[in-house]
Short mmCIF file of C-alpha atoms and ligand atoms in Angstrom, two decimals:
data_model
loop_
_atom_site.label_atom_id
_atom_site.label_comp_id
_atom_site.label_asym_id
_atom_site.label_seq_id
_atom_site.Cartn_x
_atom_site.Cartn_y
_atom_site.Cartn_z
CA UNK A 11 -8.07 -11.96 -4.35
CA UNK A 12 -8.38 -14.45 -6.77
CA UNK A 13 -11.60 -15.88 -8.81
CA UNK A 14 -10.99 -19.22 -7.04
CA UNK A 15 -10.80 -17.76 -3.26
CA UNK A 16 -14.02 -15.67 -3.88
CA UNK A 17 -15.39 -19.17 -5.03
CA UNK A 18 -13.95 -21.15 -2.22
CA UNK A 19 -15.49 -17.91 -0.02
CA UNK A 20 -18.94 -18.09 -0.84
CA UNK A 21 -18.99 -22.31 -1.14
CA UNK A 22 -17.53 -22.35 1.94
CA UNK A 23 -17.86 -19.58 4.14
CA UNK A 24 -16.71 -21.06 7.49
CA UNK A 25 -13.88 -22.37 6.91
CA UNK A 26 -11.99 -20.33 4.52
CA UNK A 27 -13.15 -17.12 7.32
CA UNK A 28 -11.04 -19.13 9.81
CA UNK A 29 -8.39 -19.47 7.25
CA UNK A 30 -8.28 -15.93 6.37
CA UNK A 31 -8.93 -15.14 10.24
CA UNK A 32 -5.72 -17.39 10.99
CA UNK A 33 -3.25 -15.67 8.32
CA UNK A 34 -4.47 -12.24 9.89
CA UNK A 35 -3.20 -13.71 13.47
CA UNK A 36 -0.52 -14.94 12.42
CA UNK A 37 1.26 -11.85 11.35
CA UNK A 38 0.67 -9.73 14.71
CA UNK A 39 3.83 -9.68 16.01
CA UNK A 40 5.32 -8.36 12.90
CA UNK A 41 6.21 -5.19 11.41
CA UNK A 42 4.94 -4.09 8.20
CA UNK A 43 8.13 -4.68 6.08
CA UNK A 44 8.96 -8.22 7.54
CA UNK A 45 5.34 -9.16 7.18
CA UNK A 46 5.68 -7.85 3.04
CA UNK A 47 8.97 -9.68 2.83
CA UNK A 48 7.88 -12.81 4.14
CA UNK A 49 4.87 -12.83 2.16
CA UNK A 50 7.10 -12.00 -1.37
CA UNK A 51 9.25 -15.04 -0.40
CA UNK A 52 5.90 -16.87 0.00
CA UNK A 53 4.99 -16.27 -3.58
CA UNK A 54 8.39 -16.69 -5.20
CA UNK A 55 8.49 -20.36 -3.06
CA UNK A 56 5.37 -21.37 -4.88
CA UNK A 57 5.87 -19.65 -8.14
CA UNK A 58 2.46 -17.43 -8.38
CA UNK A 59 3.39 -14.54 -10.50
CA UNK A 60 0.35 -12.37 -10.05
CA UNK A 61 0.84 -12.77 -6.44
CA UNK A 62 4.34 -12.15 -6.32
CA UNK A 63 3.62 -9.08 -8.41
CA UNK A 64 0.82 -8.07 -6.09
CA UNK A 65 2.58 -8.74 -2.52
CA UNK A 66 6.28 -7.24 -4.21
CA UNK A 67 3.89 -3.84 -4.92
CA UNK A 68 2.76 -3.94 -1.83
CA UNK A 69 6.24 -4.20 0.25
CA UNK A 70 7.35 -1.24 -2.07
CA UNK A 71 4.47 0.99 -1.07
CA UNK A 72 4.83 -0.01 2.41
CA UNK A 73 8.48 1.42 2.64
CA UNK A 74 10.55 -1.92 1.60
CA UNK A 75 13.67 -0.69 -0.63
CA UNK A 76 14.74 -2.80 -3.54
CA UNK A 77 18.06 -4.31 -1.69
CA UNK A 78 15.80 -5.17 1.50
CA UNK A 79 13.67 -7.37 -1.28
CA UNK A 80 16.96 -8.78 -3.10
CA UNK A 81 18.39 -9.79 0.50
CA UNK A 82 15.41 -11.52 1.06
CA UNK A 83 15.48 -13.16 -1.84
CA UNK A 84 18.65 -13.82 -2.08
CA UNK A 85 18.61 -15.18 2.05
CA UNK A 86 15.85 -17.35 1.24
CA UNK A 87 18.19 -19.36 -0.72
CA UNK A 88 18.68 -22.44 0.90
CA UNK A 89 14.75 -22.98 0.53
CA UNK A 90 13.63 -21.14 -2.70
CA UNK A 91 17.08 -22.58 -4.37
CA UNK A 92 18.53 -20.51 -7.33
CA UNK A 93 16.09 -21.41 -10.33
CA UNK A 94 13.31 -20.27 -8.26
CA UNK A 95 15.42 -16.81 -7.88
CA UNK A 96 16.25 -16.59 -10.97
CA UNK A 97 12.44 -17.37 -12.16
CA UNK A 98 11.71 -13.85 -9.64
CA UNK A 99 14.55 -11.67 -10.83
CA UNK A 100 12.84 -12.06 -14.45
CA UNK A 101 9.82 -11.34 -13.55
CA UNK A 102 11.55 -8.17 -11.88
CA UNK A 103 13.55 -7.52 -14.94
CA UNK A 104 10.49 -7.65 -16.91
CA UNK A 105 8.76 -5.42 -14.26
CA UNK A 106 11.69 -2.71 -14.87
CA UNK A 107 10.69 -0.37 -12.01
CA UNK A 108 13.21 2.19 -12.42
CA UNK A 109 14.22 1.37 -8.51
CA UNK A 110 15.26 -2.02 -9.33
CA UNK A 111 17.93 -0.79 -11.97
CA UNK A 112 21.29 -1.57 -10.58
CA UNK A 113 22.60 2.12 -11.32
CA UNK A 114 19.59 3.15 -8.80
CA UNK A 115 19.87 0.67 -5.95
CA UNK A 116 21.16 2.84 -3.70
CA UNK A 117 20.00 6.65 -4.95
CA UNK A 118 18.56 8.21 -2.00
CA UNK A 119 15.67 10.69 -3.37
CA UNK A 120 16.44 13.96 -5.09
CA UNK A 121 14.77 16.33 -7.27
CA UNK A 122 14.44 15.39 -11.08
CA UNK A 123 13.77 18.15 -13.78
CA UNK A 124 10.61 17.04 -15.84
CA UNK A 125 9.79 20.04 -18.39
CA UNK A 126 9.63 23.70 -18.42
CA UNK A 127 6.48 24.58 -16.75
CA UNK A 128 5.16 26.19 -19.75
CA UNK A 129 4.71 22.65 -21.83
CA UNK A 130 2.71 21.23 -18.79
CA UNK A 131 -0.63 22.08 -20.53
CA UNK A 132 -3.69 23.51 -18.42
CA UNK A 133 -6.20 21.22 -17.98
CA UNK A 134 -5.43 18.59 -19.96
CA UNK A 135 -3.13 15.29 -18.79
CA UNK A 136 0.14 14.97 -20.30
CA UNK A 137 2.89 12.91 -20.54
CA UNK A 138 6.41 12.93 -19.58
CA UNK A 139 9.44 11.05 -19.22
CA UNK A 140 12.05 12.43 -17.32
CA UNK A 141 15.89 10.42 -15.50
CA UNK A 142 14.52 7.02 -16.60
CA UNK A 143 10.63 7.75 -15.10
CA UNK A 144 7.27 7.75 -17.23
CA UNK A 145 4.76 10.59 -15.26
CA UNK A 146 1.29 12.38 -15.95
CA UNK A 147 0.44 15.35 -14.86
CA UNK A 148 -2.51 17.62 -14.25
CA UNK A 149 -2.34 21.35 -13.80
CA UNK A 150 -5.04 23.65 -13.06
CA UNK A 151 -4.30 27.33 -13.02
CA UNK A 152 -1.10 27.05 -11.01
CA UNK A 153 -2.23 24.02 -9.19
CA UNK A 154 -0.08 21.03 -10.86
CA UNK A 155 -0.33 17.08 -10.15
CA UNK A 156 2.08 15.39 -10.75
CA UNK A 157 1.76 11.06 -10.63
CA UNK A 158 3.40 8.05 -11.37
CA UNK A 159 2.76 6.49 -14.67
CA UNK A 160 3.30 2.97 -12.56
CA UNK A 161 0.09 1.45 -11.25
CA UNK A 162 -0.56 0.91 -8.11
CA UNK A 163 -2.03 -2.55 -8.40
CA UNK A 164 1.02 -3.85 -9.81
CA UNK A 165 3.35 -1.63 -10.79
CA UNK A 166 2.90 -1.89 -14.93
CA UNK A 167 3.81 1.45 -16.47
CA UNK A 168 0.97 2.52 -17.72
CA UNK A 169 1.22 4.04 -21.39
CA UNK A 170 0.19 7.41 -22.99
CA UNK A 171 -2.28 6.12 -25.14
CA UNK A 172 -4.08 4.61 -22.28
CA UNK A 173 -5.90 8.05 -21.61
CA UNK A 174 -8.89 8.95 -22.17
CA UNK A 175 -9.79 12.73 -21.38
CA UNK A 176 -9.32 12.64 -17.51
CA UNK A 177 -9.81 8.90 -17.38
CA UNK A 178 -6.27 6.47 -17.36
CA UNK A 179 -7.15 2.87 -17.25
CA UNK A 180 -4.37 0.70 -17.04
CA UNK A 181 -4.30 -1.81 -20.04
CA UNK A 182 -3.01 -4.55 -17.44
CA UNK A 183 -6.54 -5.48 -14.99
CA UNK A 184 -8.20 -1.97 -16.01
CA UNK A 185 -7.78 -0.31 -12.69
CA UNK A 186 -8.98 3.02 -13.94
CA UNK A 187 -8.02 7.00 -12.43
CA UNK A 188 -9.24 10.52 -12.57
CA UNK A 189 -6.08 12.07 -13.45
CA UNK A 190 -7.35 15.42 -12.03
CA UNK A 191 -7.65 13.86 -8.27
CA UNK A 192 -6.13 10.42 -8.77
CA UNK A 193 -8.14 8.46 -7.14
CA UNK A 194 -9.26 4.87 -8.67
CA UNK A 195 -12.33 5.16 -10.09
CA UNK A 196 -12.59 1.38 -11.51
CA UNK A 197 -11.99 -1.51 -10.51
CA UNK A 198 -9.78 -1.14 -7.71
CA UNK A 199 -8.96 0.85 -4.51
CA UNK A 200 -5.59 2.37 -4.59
CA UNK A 201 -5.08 5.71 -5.30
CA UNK A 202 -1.71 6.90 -8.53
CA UNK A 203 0.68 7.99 -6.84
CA UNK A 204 2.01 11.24 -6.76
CA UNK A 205 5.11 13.08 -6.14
CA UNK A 206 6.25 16.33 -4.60
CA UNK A 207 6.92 18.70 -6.88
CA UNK A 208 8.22 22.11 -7.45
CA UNK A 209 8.83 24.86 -10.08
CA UNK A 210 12.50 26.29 -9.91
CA UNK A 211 13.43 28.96 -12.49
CA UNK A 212 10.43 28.28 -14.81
CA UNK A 213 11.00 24.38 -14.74
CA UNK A 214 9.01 21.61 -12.98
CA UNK A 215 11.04 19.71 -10.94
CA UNK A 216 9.46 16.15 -8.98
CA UNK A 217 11.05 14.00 -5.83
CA UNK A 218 11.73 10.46 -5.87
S1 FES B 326 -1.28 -3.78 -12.95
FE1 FES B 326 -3.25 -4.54 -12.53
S2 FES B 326 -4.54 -2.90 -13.07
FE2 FES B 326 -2.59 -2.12 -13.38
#
């Protein structure tokens, strides 16, 4: 939430409660993905970034795929008008989640090769890129983690050099993670997320 809703919160208790109280009710009859898309529109019709960020995050992580969001976009039209699409497809573009890229609009998940298993290093996080994706990973023994380098708050692809020993703190808000469990340890409340993975023939493979 922003600095000037926690303000308008504790000046005014009552009334922003029944606001927030209202835009709970009003979303009851819909489903996760309309609510997400709906609120997306929302913040491409006013032109917040951080919220549009925030909410486009969030209709990712609730199962929205990148064509569900351009349709949206692109059917809100007749309201947003096109400079107000245009404004969100930069801020997409400058976003670059690799799901957005036109080549992967309509991939359905597969295995990726990341490394031979051998240069994922034991206790220690490293770094990979592998088909167009930045991960970390974590490997104990022949326990291995393997995450997302995007951030869950926002999506920002969170650099190499932003680790410290277990500790990744994203350089955007400073969310920070345990890299050995994940979890968000700073900051904010959303866990890195992580993807299945496998070893096949001595190599680490990971599904997206
Ligand atoms: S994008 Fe906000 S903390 Fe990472």
């Amino acid at each position: 939430m922003s600095d000037a809703l926690n303000y308008l919160l504790k000046a005014r208790p009552e009334a922003m409660s029944a606001y927030f109280s209202f835009l709970k009710k009003s979303e009851t009859h819909l489903d996760i993905r309309t609510r997400d898309l709906i609120s997306v529109i929302t913040k491409v019709a006013v032109q917040t970034e951080g919220g549009f960020r925030q909410y486009l995050t969030r209709a990712l992580r609730n199962g929205a795929s990148p064509n569900e969001v351009l349709d949206a976009l692109l059917m809100a039209f007749p309201v947003l008008g096109l400079a107000k699409i245009v404004w969100a497809t930069e801020i997409l573009l400058d976003m670059d989640i690799p799901e957005f890229r036109p080549d992967n609009l309509d991939a359905k998940p597969e295995w990726h090769d990341v490394a031979p298993v051998t240069e994922v290093p034991q206790r220690e996080a490293a770094y990979f890129e592998s088909d167009g994706r930045h991960l970390f990973t974590w490997r104990d023994g022949d326990e291995i983690a393997v995450y997302d380098s995007r951030c869950p708050h926002q999506v920002t692809d969170i650099p190499h050099l932003s680790l410290e020993g277990t500790t990744l703190t994203c350089p955007k808000h400073q969310w920070a993670f345990d890299i050995e469990s994940g979890q968000c340890i700073a900051k904010g409340k959303r866990p890195l997320k992580s993807f299945d993975h496998k070893v096949v023939e001595g190599r680490l493979l990971a599904y997206w």
